[in-house]
Amino acid sequence: MSINPLKRLLNLPILAHITLAIGSFVWFQWAKGKLDASYAASMHPVDYMTGQTSFSGEKIKGFYATMVQAGTLDVYVTTQLIDFGFILGFVGIGLFVCTLIARLSQGSSIGQKLGLFAAASFLLGALCDAIENLWSFVMLANPATFADWLALPYSAFAVLKFGFITLGMALVIASLVCALLGRVLKRPNLG
């Protein structure tokens, strides 16, 4: 993924950029609250990460069977739909929060590039999350009998999602450190 299209966001008027970043963060938190509440109501027997990264059709069928027995599988399906709102929050974080952080460093500096790479990483994480979500609907169509191999790409996209989001967070921290060092050392370009 090229960071050049993301550079255009650095030219937003600063007040608009800050407003979009705050709006994205508020949306993300709101969607996360809805998602967490729905996930808890679904009575899924394990946490998100464990459930999504099992790489085992047998285990996932077991998770689904637990919810079928509790009568909450339909709530879990709704949770998967709510997750798209959460994914939209990640897109906003990538587009507006990460690029605002990149903007704290001077143009073409290492700090700015790290912030833009953080944005790209969050966007790739959101894409993997969307694919993982869509893949789950294939399995949920036949929760007791789906082909076990379907768990492999499902879990692979989940691992990629978690990896890209973790990388994005690390890049945000690195971008902030570079911006701070650039200001303290009065070398705003640090690179």
Coordinates of N, CA, C and O in Angstrom, one line a residue:
M1 N 0.8 -1.2 0.0 CA 0.0 0.0 0.0 C 0.9 1.2 0.0 O 1.8 1.4 0.8
S2 N 0.7 2.1 -0.9 CA 1.4 3.4 -1.0 C 0.9 4.4 0.0 O -0.3 4.5 0.2
I3 N 1.8 5.2 0.6 CA 1.4 6.2 1.5 C 1.1 7.5 0.8 O 0.6 8.4 1.5
N4 N 1.3 7.6 -0.5 CA 1.1 8.9 -1.2 C -0.3 9.4 -1.1 O -0.5 10.6 -0.9
P5 N -1.3 8.5 -1.3 CA -2.7 9.1 -1.1 C -3.0 9.6 0.3 O -3.7 10.6 0.4
L6 N -2.3 9.0 1.3 CA -2.5 9.5 2.6 C -1.9 10.8 2.9 O -2.3 11.6 3.7
K7 N -0.8 11.2 2.1 CA -0.2 12.5 2.2 C -1.1 13.6 2.0 O -1.0 14.7 2.5
R8 N -2.1 13.4 1.1 CA -3.1 14.4 0.8 C -3.8 14.9 2.0 O -4.3 16.0 2.1
L9 N -4.0 14.0 2.9 CA -4.8 14.3 4.2 C -4.0 15.3 5.0 O -4.6 16.0 5.8
L10 N -2.7 15.4 4.8 CA -1.9 16.3 5.6 C -2.1 17.7 5.2 O -1.8 18.7 5.9
N11 N -2.8 17.9 4.1 CA -3.1 19.3 3.6 C -4.5 19.7 4.0 O -4.9 20.8 3.6
L12 N -5.2 18.9 4.8 CA -6.5 19.4 5.3 C -6.3 20.6 6.2 O -5.3 20.7 6.8
P13 N -7.3 21.5 6.2 CA -7.2 22.6 7.2 C -7.1 21.9 8.6 O -7.8 21.0 8.9
I14 N -6.2 22.5 9.4 CA -5.9 21.8 10.7 C -7.1 21.6 11.6 O -7.3 20.6 12.2
L15 N -8.0 22.6 11.6 CA -9.2 22.5 12.4 C -10.1 21.3 11.9 O -10.7 20.5 12.7
A16 N -10.2 21.2 10.6 CA -11.0 20.1 10.0 C -10.3 18.8 10.3 O -11.0 17.8 10.6
H17 N -9.0 18.7 10.2 CA -8.3 17.5 10.5 C -8.5 17.1 12.0 O -8.8 15.9 12.3
I18 N -8.4 18.0 12.9 CA -8.6 17.7 14.3 C -10.0 17.3 14.6 O -10.2 16.3 15.3
T19 N -11.0 17.9 13.9 CA -12.4 17.6 14.1 C -12.6 16.1 13.6 O -13.3 15.3 14.2
L20 N -12.1 15.8 12.4 CA -12.2 14.5 11.9 C -11.6 13.4 12.8 O -12.1 12.3 12.9
A21 N -10.4 13.8 13.3 CA -9.7 12.8 14.2 C -10.5 12.6 15.5 O -10.7 11.4 15.9
I22 N -11.0 13.6 16.1 CA -11.8 13.5 17.3 C -13.1 12.7 17.0 O -13.5 11.8 17.7
G23 N -13.8 13.0 15.9 CA -15.0 12.3 15.5 C -14.7 10.8 15.2 O -15.5 10.0 15.6
S24 N -13.6 10.5 14.6 CA -13.2 9.1 14.4 C -13.0 8.4 15.7 O -13.4 7.3 15.9
F25 N -12.3 9.1 16.6 CA -12.0 8.4 17.9 C -13.3 8.2 18.7 O -13.5 7.1 19.3
V26 N -14.2 9.2 18.7 CA -15.5 9.1 19.4 C -16.3 7.9 18.7 O -16.9 7.1 19.5
W27 N -16.4 7.9 17.4 CA -17.1 6.8 16.7 C -16.5 5.4 17.1 O -17.2 4.5 17.4
F28 N -15.2 5.3 17.1 CA -14.5 4.1 17.4 C -14.9 3.6 18.8 O -15.2 2.5 19.0
Q29 N -14.8 4.5 19.8 CA -15.2 4.2 21.2 C -16.6 3.8 21.3 O -17.0 2.8 22.0
W30 N -17.5 4.5 20.6 CA -19.0 4.2 20.7 C -19.2 2.8 20.1 O -19.9 1.9 20.6
A31 N -18.6 2.6 18.9 CA -18.8 1.3 18.2 C -18.2 0.1 19.0 O -18.7 -1.0 19.1
K32 N -17.0 0.4 19.7 CA -16.4 -0.6 20.5 C -17.3 -1.0 21.7 O -17.5 -2.2 22.0
G33 N -18.0 0.0 22.3 CA -18.9 -0.3 23.3 C -20.1 -1.2 22.9 O -20.4 -2.1 23.6
K34 N -20.6 -0.8 21.7 CA -21.7 -1.6 21.2 C -21.2 -3.0 20.8 O -21.9 -4.0 21.1
L35 N -20.1 -3.1 20.3 CA -19.5 -4.4 19.9 C -19.3 -5.3 21.1 O -19.7 -6.5 21.1
D36 N -18.6 -4.7 22.1 CA -18.3 -5.5 23.3 C -19.6 -6.0 24.0 O -19.7 -7.1 24.5
A37 N -20.6 -5.1 24.1 CA -21.9 -5.5 24.7 C -22.6 -6.6 24.0 O -23.1 -7.6 24.6
S38 N -22.6 -6.5 22.6 CA -23.2 -7.5 21.8 C -22.4 -8.9 21.9 O -23.0 -9.9 22.0
Y39 N -21.1 -8.8 21.9 CA -20.3 -10.0 22.0 C -20.6 -10.7 23.4 O -20.7 -11.9 23.4
A40 N -20.6 -9.9 24.4 CA -20.9 -10.5 25.8 C -22.3 -11.1 25.8 O -22.5 -12.2 26.3
A41 N -23.3 -10.4 25.1 CA -24.7 -11.0 25.1 C -24.8 -12.2 24.3 O -25.6 -13.1 24.5
S42 N -23.8 -12.4 23.3 CA -23.9 -13.6 22.5 C -23.4 -14.8 23.3 O -23.6 -16.0 22.8
M43 N -22.8 -14.6 24.4 CA -22.3 -15.7 25.2 C -21.2 -16.6 24.5 O -21.2 -17.8 24.7
H44 N -20.5 -15.9 23.6 CA -19.4 -16.6 23.0 C -18.5 -17.1 24.1 O -18.1 -16.4 25.0
P45 N -18.1 -18.4 24.0 CA -17.4 -19.0 25.2 C -15.9 -18.5 25.4 O -15.3 -18.8 26.4
V46 N -15.3 -17.8 24.4 CA -13.9 -17.4 24.6 C -13.8 -15.9 24.1 O -14.7 -15.4 23.5
D47 N -12.7 -15.3 24.4 CA -12.5 -13.9 24.0 C -12.3 -13.8 22.5 O -12.1 -14.8 21.8
Y48 N -12.3 -12.6 22.0 CA -12.2 -12.3 20.5 C -11.0 -13.0 19.9 O -11.1 -13.8 19.0
M49 N -9.8 -12.7 20.5 CA -8.6 -13.2 19.9 C -8.5 -14.8 19.9 O -8.2 -15.4 18.9
T50 N -8.9 -15.4 21.0 CA -8.9 -16.9 21.0 C -9.8 -17.4 20.0 O -9.5 -18.4 19.3
G51 N -11.0 -16.9 19.9 CA -12.0 -17.4 19.0 C -11.7 -17.2 17.6 O -12.0 -18.1 16.7
Q52 N -11.0 -16.1 17.3 CA -10.7 -15.8 15.9 C -9.4 -16.4 15.4 O -9.1 -16.5 14.2
T53 N -8.5 -16.8 16.3 CA -7.2 -17.3 15.8 C -6.9 -18.8 16.2 O -5.8 -19.2 16.3
S54 N -8.0 -19.6 16.3 CA -7.9 -21.0 16.6 C -7.3 -21.8 15.5 O -6.8 -22.9 15.7
F55 N -7.6 -21.4 14.2 CA -7.2 -22.2 13.0 C -7.8 -23.6 13.1 O -7.2 -24.5 12.5
S56 N -8.9 -23.7 13.7 CA -9.5 -25.1 13.9 C -11.0 -25.0 13.7 O -11.8 -24.4 14.4
G57 N -11.5 -25.7 12.6 CA -12.9 -25.7 12.3 C -13.6 -26.4 13.5 O -14.8 -26.0 13.8
E58 N -13.0 -27.4 14.0 CA -13.6 -28.2 15.1 C -13.9 -27.3 16.3 O -15.0 -27.3 16.9
K59 N -12.9 -26.5 16.7 CA -13.0 -25.5 17.8 C -14.1 -24.5 17.5 O -14.9 -24.2 18.4
I60 N -14.1 -23.9 16.3 CA -15.1 -22.9 16.0 C -16.5 -23.5 16.0 O -17.4 -22.9 16.5
K61 N -16.6 -24.7 15.5 CA -17.9 -25.4 15.6 C -18.4 -25.5 17.0 O -19.6 -25.4 17.3
G62 N -17.4 -25.8 17.9 CA -17.7 -26.0 19.3 C -18.2 -24.6 19.9 O -19.1 -24.6 20.7
F63 N -17.5 -23.5 19.5 CA -18.0 -22.2 20.0 C -19.4 -21.9 19.5 O -20.2 -21.5 20.3
Y64 N -19.6 -22.2 18.2 CA -21.0 -22.0 17.7 C -22.0 -22.9 18.4 O -23.1 -22.4 18.7
A65 N -21.6 -24.1 18.7 CA -22.6 -25.1 19.3 C -22.9 -24.6 20.7 O -24.1 -24.7 21.2
T66 N -22.0 -24.0 21.4 CA -22.3 -23.4 22.8 C -23.3 -22.3 22.6 O -24.2 -22.2 23.5
M67 N -23.2 -21.5 21.6 CA -24.1 -20.4 21.4 C -25.5 -20.9 21.0 O -26.5 -20.4 21.3
V68 N -25.5 -21.9 20.1 CA -26.7 -22.6 19.7 C -27.5 -23.1 20.9 O -28.7 -22.9 21.1
Q69 N -26.8 -23.8 21.8 CA -27.3 -24.4 23.0 C -27.9 -23.3 23.9 O -29.0 -23.5 24.5
A70 N -27.2 -22.1 23.9 CA -27.7 -21.0 24.8 C -28.8 -20.2 24.1 O -29.4 -19.3 24.7
G71 N -29.0 -20.5 22.8 CA -30.0 -19.7 22.0 C -29.5 -18.3 21.7 O -30.3 -17.4 21.5
T72 N -28.2 -18.1 21.6 CA -27.7 -16.8 21.3 C -26.9 -16.6 20.0 O -26.2 -15.6 19.8
L73 N -26.9 -17.7 19.2 CA -26.2 -17.6 17.9 C -26.6 -16.4 17.1 O -25.8 -15.7 16.4
D74 N -27.9 -16.1 17.1 CA -28.4 -15.0 16.3 C -27.8 -13.6 16.8 O -27.6 -12.7 16.1
V75 N -27.6 -13.6 18.1 CA -27.0 -12.4 18.7 C -25.5 -12.3 18.2 O -25.0 -11.2 17.9
Y76 N -24.8 -13.4 18.1 CA -23.5 -13.4 17.6 C -23.4 -13.0 16.1 O -22.6 -12.2 15.7
V77 N -24.4 -13.4 15.3 CA -24.5 -12.9 13.9 C -24.7 -11.4 13.9 O -24.0 -10.7 13.1
T78 N -25.5 -10.9 14.8 CA -25.7 -9.4 14.9 C -24.4 -8.8 15.3 O -24.1 -7.7 14.8
T79 N -23.7 -9.4 16.2 CA -22.4 -8.9 16.6 C -21.4 -8.8 15.4 O -20.7 -7.8 15.3
Q80 N -21.5 -9.7 14.5 CA -20.6 -9.7 13.3 C -21.0 -8.5 12.5 O -20.1 -7.8 11.9
L81 N -22.3 -8.1 12.4 CA -22.7 -7.0 11.7 C -22.3 -5.7 12.3 O -21.8 -4.7 11.7
I82 N -22.4 -5.6 13.7 CA -22.0 -4.5 14.4 C -20.5 -4.2 14.2 O -20.0 -3.1 14.2
D83 N -19.7 -5.3 14.1 CA -18.3 -5.2 13.9 C -17.9 -4.4 12.7 O -16.9 -3.7 12.7
F84 N -18.8 -4.3 11.7 CA -18.5 -3.4 10.5 C -18.4 -1.9 10.9 O -17.7 -1.2 10.4
G85 N -19.3 -1.6 11.9 CA -19.2 -0.2 12.5 C -17.9 0.0 13.2 O -17.3 1.1 13.1
F86 N -17.4 -1.0 13.9 CA -16.1 -0.9 14.6 C -15.0 -0.8 13.6 O -14.0 0.0 13.7
I87 N -15.1 -1.6 12.5 CA -14.1 -1.5 11.4 C -14.0 -0.1 10.8 O -13.0 0.4 10.5
L88 N -15.2 0.5 10.6 CA -15.2 1.8 10.1 C -14.5 2.8 11.1 O -13.8 3.7 10.6
G89 N -14.6 2.5 12.4 CA -13.8 3.3 13.4 C -12.3 3.1 13.1 O -11.6 4.1 13.2
F90 N -11.9 1.9 12.8 CA -10.4 1.7 12.6 C -10.0 2.5 11.3 O -8.9 3.0 11.2
V91 N -10.9 2.5 10.3 CA -10.6 3.3 9.1 C -10.4 4.7 9.4 O -9.4 5.4 9.0
G92 N -11.3 5.3 10.3 CA -11.2 6.7 10.7 C -9.9 6.9 11.5 O -9.3 8.0 11.3
I93 N -9.6 6.0 12.4 CA -8.4 6.2 13.2 C -7.2 6.2 12.2 O -6.3 7.1 12.3
G94 N -7.1 5.3 11.2 CA -6.0 5.3 10.3 C -6.0 6.6 9.4 O -4.9 7.2 9.3
L95 N -7.1 7.0 8.9 CA -7.2 8.1 8.0 C -6.9 9.4 8.7 O -6.2 10.3 8.2
F96 N -7.5 9.6 9.9 CA -7.5 10.9 10.5 C -6.6 11.1 11.7 O -5.9 12.1 11.9
V97 N -6.6 10.1 12.6 CA -5.8 10.2 13.8 C -4.3 10.0 13.5 O -3.5 10.8 13.9
C98 N -4.0 8.9 12.7 CA -2.6 8.6 12.4 C -2.0 9.7 11.5 O -0.9 10.1 11.7
T99 N -2.8 10.3 10.6 CA -2.3 11.3 9.7 C -2.1 12.6 10.5 O -1.2 13.4 10.2
L100 N -3.0 12.9 11.5 CA -2.8 14.0 12.4 C -1.5 13.9 13.2 O -0.8 14.9 13.3
I101 N -1.3 12.7 13.6 CA 0.0 12.5 14.4 C 1.2 12.6 13.4 O 2.2 13.2 13.8
A102 N 1.1 12.2 12.2 CA 2.1 12.3 11.2 C 2.4 13.8 11.0 O 3.5 14.3 10.8
R103 N 1.3 14.6 11.1 CA 1.4 16.0 10.8 C 2.2 16.8 11.9 O 2.7 17.9 11.6
L104 N 2.4 16.1 13.0 CA 3.2 16.8 14.1 C 4.7 16.9 13.7 O 5.4 17.7 14.3
S105 N 5.1 16.0 12.8 CA 6.5 16.0 12.3 C 6.5 16.9 11.1 O 5.5 17.0 10.4
Q106 N 7.7 17.4 10.8 CA 7.8 18.2 9.6 C 7.7 17.3 8.3 O 8.0 16.1 8.4
G107 N 7.4 18.0 7.2 CA 7.3 17.3 5.9 C 8.5 16.4 5.6 O 9.6 16.9 5.8
S108 N 8.2 15.2 5.0 CA 9.2 14.3 4.6 C 10.2 13.8 5.6 O 11.3 13.3 5.3
S109 N 9.9 14.0 6.9 CA 10.7 13.5 8.0 C 10.4 12.1 8.3 O 9.4 11.5 7.8
I110 N 11.3 11.5 9.0 CA 11.1 10.1 9.4 C 9.8 10.0 10.3 O 9.0 9.1 10.1
G111 N 9.6 10.9 11.2 CA 8.4 10.9 12.0 C 7.1 11.0 11.2 O 6.2 10.3 11.5
Q112 N 7.1 11.8 10.2 CA 5.9 11.9 9.3 C 5.7 10.7 8.5 O 4.6 10.2 8.4
K113 N 6.8 10.1 8.0 CA 6.6 8.8 7.3 C 6.1 7.7 8.2 O 5.3 6.9 7.8
L114 N 6.6 7.7 9.4 CA 6.2 6.6 10.3 C 4.7 6.8 10.6 O 4.0 5.8 10.7
G115 N 4.2 8.0 10.8 CA 2.8 8.3 11.0 C 2.0 7.9 9.8 O 0.9 7.3 10.0
L116 N 2.5 8.1 8.6 CA 1.7 7.7 7.4 C 1.7 6.2 7.3 O 0.7 5.6 6.9
F117 N 2.8 5.5 7.6 CA 2.9 4.1 7.6 C 1.9 3.5 8.6 O 1.3 2.4 8.5
A118 N 1.8 4.2 9.8 CA 0.9 3.8 10.8 C -0.5 3.8 10.2 O -1.3 2.9 10.4
A119 N -0.9 4.9 9.5 CA -2.2 5.0 8.9 C -2.4 3.8 8.0 O -3.5 3.2 8.0
A120 N -1.4 3.5 7.1 CA -1.6 2.4 6.2 C -1.8 1.1 6.9 O -2.6 0.3 6.5
S121 N -1.0 0.9 8.0 CA -1.1 -0.3 8.7 C -2.5 -0.5 9.3 O -3.1 -1.6 9.3
F122 N -3.1 0.6 9.9 CA -4.4 0.5 10.4 C -5.5 0.2 9.3 O -6.4 -0.5 9.5
L123 N -5.3 0.8 8.1 CA -6.2 0.6 7.0 C -6.1 -0.9 6.6 O -7.1 -1.5 6.3
L124 N -4.9 -1.4 6.5 CA -4.7 -2.8 6.1 C -5.3 -3.8 7.2 O -5.9 -4.8 6.9
G125 N -5.2 -3.4 8.5 CA -5.8 -4.1 9.6 C -7.3 -4.1 9.4 O -8.0 -5.2 9.6
A126 N -7.9 -3.0 9.1 CA -9.4 -2.9 8.9 C -9.8 -3.7 7.7 O -10.8 -4.4 7.8
L127 N -9.0 -3.7 6.6 CA -9.4 -4.6 5.5 C -9.4 -6.0 5.9 O -10.3 -6.8 5.5
C128 N -8.3 -6.5 6.6 CA -8.3 -7.9 7.0 C -9.4 -8.2 7.9 O -10.0 -9.3 7.9
D129 N -9.8 -7.3 8.8 CA -10.9 -7.5 9.7 C -12.2 -7.7 8.9 O -13.1 -8.5 9.2
A130 N -12.4 -6.8 7.9 CA -13.6 -6.9 7.0 C -13.7 -8.3 6.3 O -14.7 -8.9 6.3
I131 N -12.5 -8.7 5.8 CA -12.5 -10.0 5.1 C -12.8 -11.1 6.1 O -13.6 -12.1 5.8
E132 N -12.2 -11.1 7.3 CA -12.4 -12.1 8.3 C -13.9 -12.1 8.7 O -14.5 -13.2 8.8
N133 N -14.5 -11.0 8.8 CA -15.9 -10.9 9.1 C -16.8 -11.5 8.1 O -17.7 -12.3 8.4
L134 N -16.5 -11.1 6.8 CA -17.3 -11.7 5.7 C -17.1 -13.2 5.7 O -18.1 -14.0 5.4
W135 N -15.9 -13.7 5.9 CA -15.6 -15.1 5.9 C -16.4 -15.8 7.0 O -16.9 -17.0 6.8
S136 N -16.6 -15.2 8.1 CA -17.3 -15.8 9.2 C -18.8 -16.1 8.8 O -19.4 -17.1 9.3
F137 N -19.3 -15.2 8.0 CA -20.7 -15.5 7.5 C -20.8 -16.8 6.7 O -21.9 -17.4 6.7
V138 N -19.8 -17.1 6.0 CA -19.8 -18.4 5.2 C -19.9 -19.5 6.2 O -20.6 -20.5 6.0
M139 N -19.1 -19.4 7.3 CA -19.1 -20.5 8.3 C -20.5 -20.5 9.1 O -21.0 -21.5 9.4
L140 N -21.0 -19.3 9.4 CA -22.2 -19.2 10.1 C -23.4 -19.7 9.4 O -24.5 -20.0 9.9
A141 N -23.3 -19.7 8.0 CA -24.4 -20.3 7.2 C -24.7 -21.7 7.5 O -25.8 -22.2 7.4
N142 N -23.7 -22.5 7.9 CA -23.8 -23.9 8.4 C -22.9 -24.1 9.6 O -21.9 -24.7 9.5
P143 N -23.4 -23.5 10.7 CA -22.5 -23.5 11.9 C -22.0 -24.9 12.4 O -21.0 -25.0 13.1
A144 N -22.8 -25.9 12.2 CA -22.4 -27.2 12.7 C -21.7 -28.1 11.6 O -21.0 -29.1 12.0
T145 N -21.8 -27.7 10.4 CA -21.3 -28.6 9.3 C -20.4 -27.9 8.3 O -20.0 -28.5 7.3
F146 N -19.9 -26.7 8.5 CA -19.1 -26.0 7.5 C -17.8 -26.8 7.4 O -17.4 -27.5 8.4
A147 N -17.1 -26.7 6.3 CA -15.9 -27.5 6.0 C -14.8 -26.9 6.9 O -14.6 -25.7 7.1
D148 N -14.1 -27.8 7.6 CA -13.1 -27.4 8.6 C -12.0 -26.5 8.0 O -11.5 -25.6 8.7
W149 N -11.7 -26.6 6.7 CA -10.6 -25.8 6.1 C -11.0 -24.3 6.1 O -10.1 -23.5 6.0
L150 N -12.3 -24.0 6.2 CA -12.7 -22.6 6.2 C -12.2 -21.8 7.4 O -12.0 -20.6 7.3
A151 N -11.8 -22.5 8.4 CA -11.3 -21.9 9.6 C -9.9 -21.3 9.3 O -9.4 -20.4 10.0
L152 N -9.2 -21.9 8.4 CA -7.8 -21.5 8.1 C -7.7 -20.1 7.6 O -7.0 -19.3 8.1
P153 N -8.4 -19.8 6.5 CA -8.3 -18.4 6.0 C -9.0 -17.4 7.0 O -8.5 -16.3 7.2
Y154 N -10.0 -17.8 7.7 CA -10.7 -17.0 8.7 C -9.7 -16.6 9.8 O -9.5 -15.4 10.1
S155 N -9.0 -17.6 10.3 CA -8.0 -17.3 11.4 C -6.8 -16.5 10.8 O -6.2 -15.7 11.5
A156 N -6.4 -16.8 9.6 CA -5.2 -16.1 9.0 C -5.5 -14.6 8.8 O -4.6 -13.8 9.1
F157 N -6.7 -14.3 8.4 CA -7.0 -12.9 8.3 C -7.1 -12.2 9.6 O -6.8 -11.0 9.8
A158 N -7.6 -13.0 10.7 CA -7.6 -12.4 12.0 C -6.2 -12.2 12.5 O -5.9 -11.1 13.1
V159 N -5.3 -13.1 12.3 CA -3.9 -12.9 12.7 C -3.3 -11.7 12.0 O -2.6 -10.8 12.6
L160 N -3.5 -11.6 10.7 CA -3.1 -10.4 9.9 C -3.6 -9.1 10.5 O -2.9 -8.1 10.6
K161 N -4.9 -9.1 10.8 CA -5.6 -8.0 11.4 C -4.9 -7.5 12.7 O -4.5 -6.4 12.8
F162 N -4.7 -8.5 13.6 CA -4.1 -8.2 14.9 C -2.6 -7.7 14.6 O -2.1 -6.8 15.3
G163 N -1.9 -8.3 13.7 CA -0.6 -7.9 13.4 C -0.5 -6.5 12.8 O 0.4 -5.7 13.3
F164 N -1.3 -6.1 11.9 CA -1.3 -4.8 11.3 C -1.7 -3.7 12.3 O -1.1 -2.7 12.4
I165 N -2.7 -4.0 13.2 CA -3.1 -3.1 14.2 C -2.0 -2.9 15.2 O -1.7 -1.7 15.6
T166 N -1.3 -4.0 15.6 CA -0.2 -3.8 16.6 C 0.9 -3.0 15.9 O 1.5 -2.2 16.6
L167 N 1.3 -3.3 14.7 CA 2.3 -2.6 14.0 C 1.9 -1.1 13.9 O 2.7 -0.2 14.1
G168 N 0.6 -0.8 13.6 CA 0.2 0.6 13.5 C 0.4 1.3 14.8 O 0.8 2.4 14.8
M169 N 0.0 0.6 15.9 CA 0.2 1.3 17.2 C 1.7 1.6 17.5 O 2.0 2.6 18.0
A170 N 2.6 0.6 17.2 CA 4.0 0.8 17.4 C 4.5 2.0 16.5 O 5.3 2.8 17.0
L171 N 4.0 2.1 15.3 CA 4.4 3.1 14.4 C 3.9 4.5 14.9 O 4.6 5.5 14.7
V172 N 2.7 4.5 15.5 CA 2.2 5.8 16.0 C 3.1 6.3 17.2 O 3.5 7.4 17.2
I173 N 3.5 5.3 18.0 CA 4.4 5.7 19.1 C 5.7 6.2 18.6 O 6.3 7.2 19.0
A174 N 6.3 5.5 17.6 CA 7.6 5.9 17.0 C 7.4 7.3 16.3 O 8.3 8.1 16.5
S175 N 6.3 7.5 15.7 CA 6.1 8.8 15.0 C 6.0 10.0 16.1 O 6.6 11.0 15.9
L176 N 5.3 9.7 17.2 CA 5.2 10.7 18.3 C 6.6 11.0 18.9 O 7.0 12.1 19.2
V177 N 7.4 9.9 19.1 CA 8.8 10.1 19.6 C 9.6 10.9 18.7 O 10.3 11.8 19.1
C178 N 9.5 10.6 17.4 CA 10.3 11.4 16.4 C 9.9 12.9 16.4 O 10.7 13.8 16.3
A179 N 8.6 13.1 16.5 CA 8.1 14.5 16.5 C 8.6 15.2 17.7 O 9.0 16.4 17.6
L180 N 8.5 14.6 18.9 CA 9.0 15.2 20.1 C 10.4 15.4 20.1 O 10.9 16.5 20.4
L181 N 11.2 14.5 19.6 CA 12.7 14.6 19.6 C 13.0 15.8 18.6 O 13.9 16.6 18.8
G182 N 12.3 15.8 17.5 CA 12.5 16.9 16.5 C 12.3 18.3 17.1 O 13.1 19.2 16.8
R183 N 11.3 18.4 17.9 CA 11.0 19.7 18.5 C 12.0 20.0 19.7 O 12.5 21.1 19.8
V184 N 12.4 19.0 20.5 CA 13.3 19.2 21.6 C 14.7 19.5 21.1 O 15.4 20.4 21.6
L185 N 15.1 18.8 20.1 CA 16.5 19.0 19.5 C 16.5 20.1 18.5 O 17.5 20.4 17.9
K186 N 15.4 20.7 18.2 CA 15.2 21.8 17.2 C 15.7 21.3 15.9 O 16.3 22.1 15.1
R187 N 15.5 20.0 15.6 CA 15.7 19.5 14.3 C 14.4 18.8 13.8 O 14.2 17.6 13.9
P188 N 13.5 19.6 13.3 CA 12.2 19.1 13.0 C 12.1 18.1 12.0 O 11.1 17.4 11.9
N189 N 13.1 17.9 11.2 CA 13.0 16.9 10.1 C 13.6 15.6 10.5 O 13.3 14.6 9.8
L190 N 14.4 15.5 11.5 CA 15.0 14.2 11.9 C 15.0 13.1 10.8 O 14.4 12.1 11.0
G191 N 15.6 13.4 9.8 CA 15.7 12.4 8.7 C 15.7 13.1 7.5 O 15.5 13.0 6.4

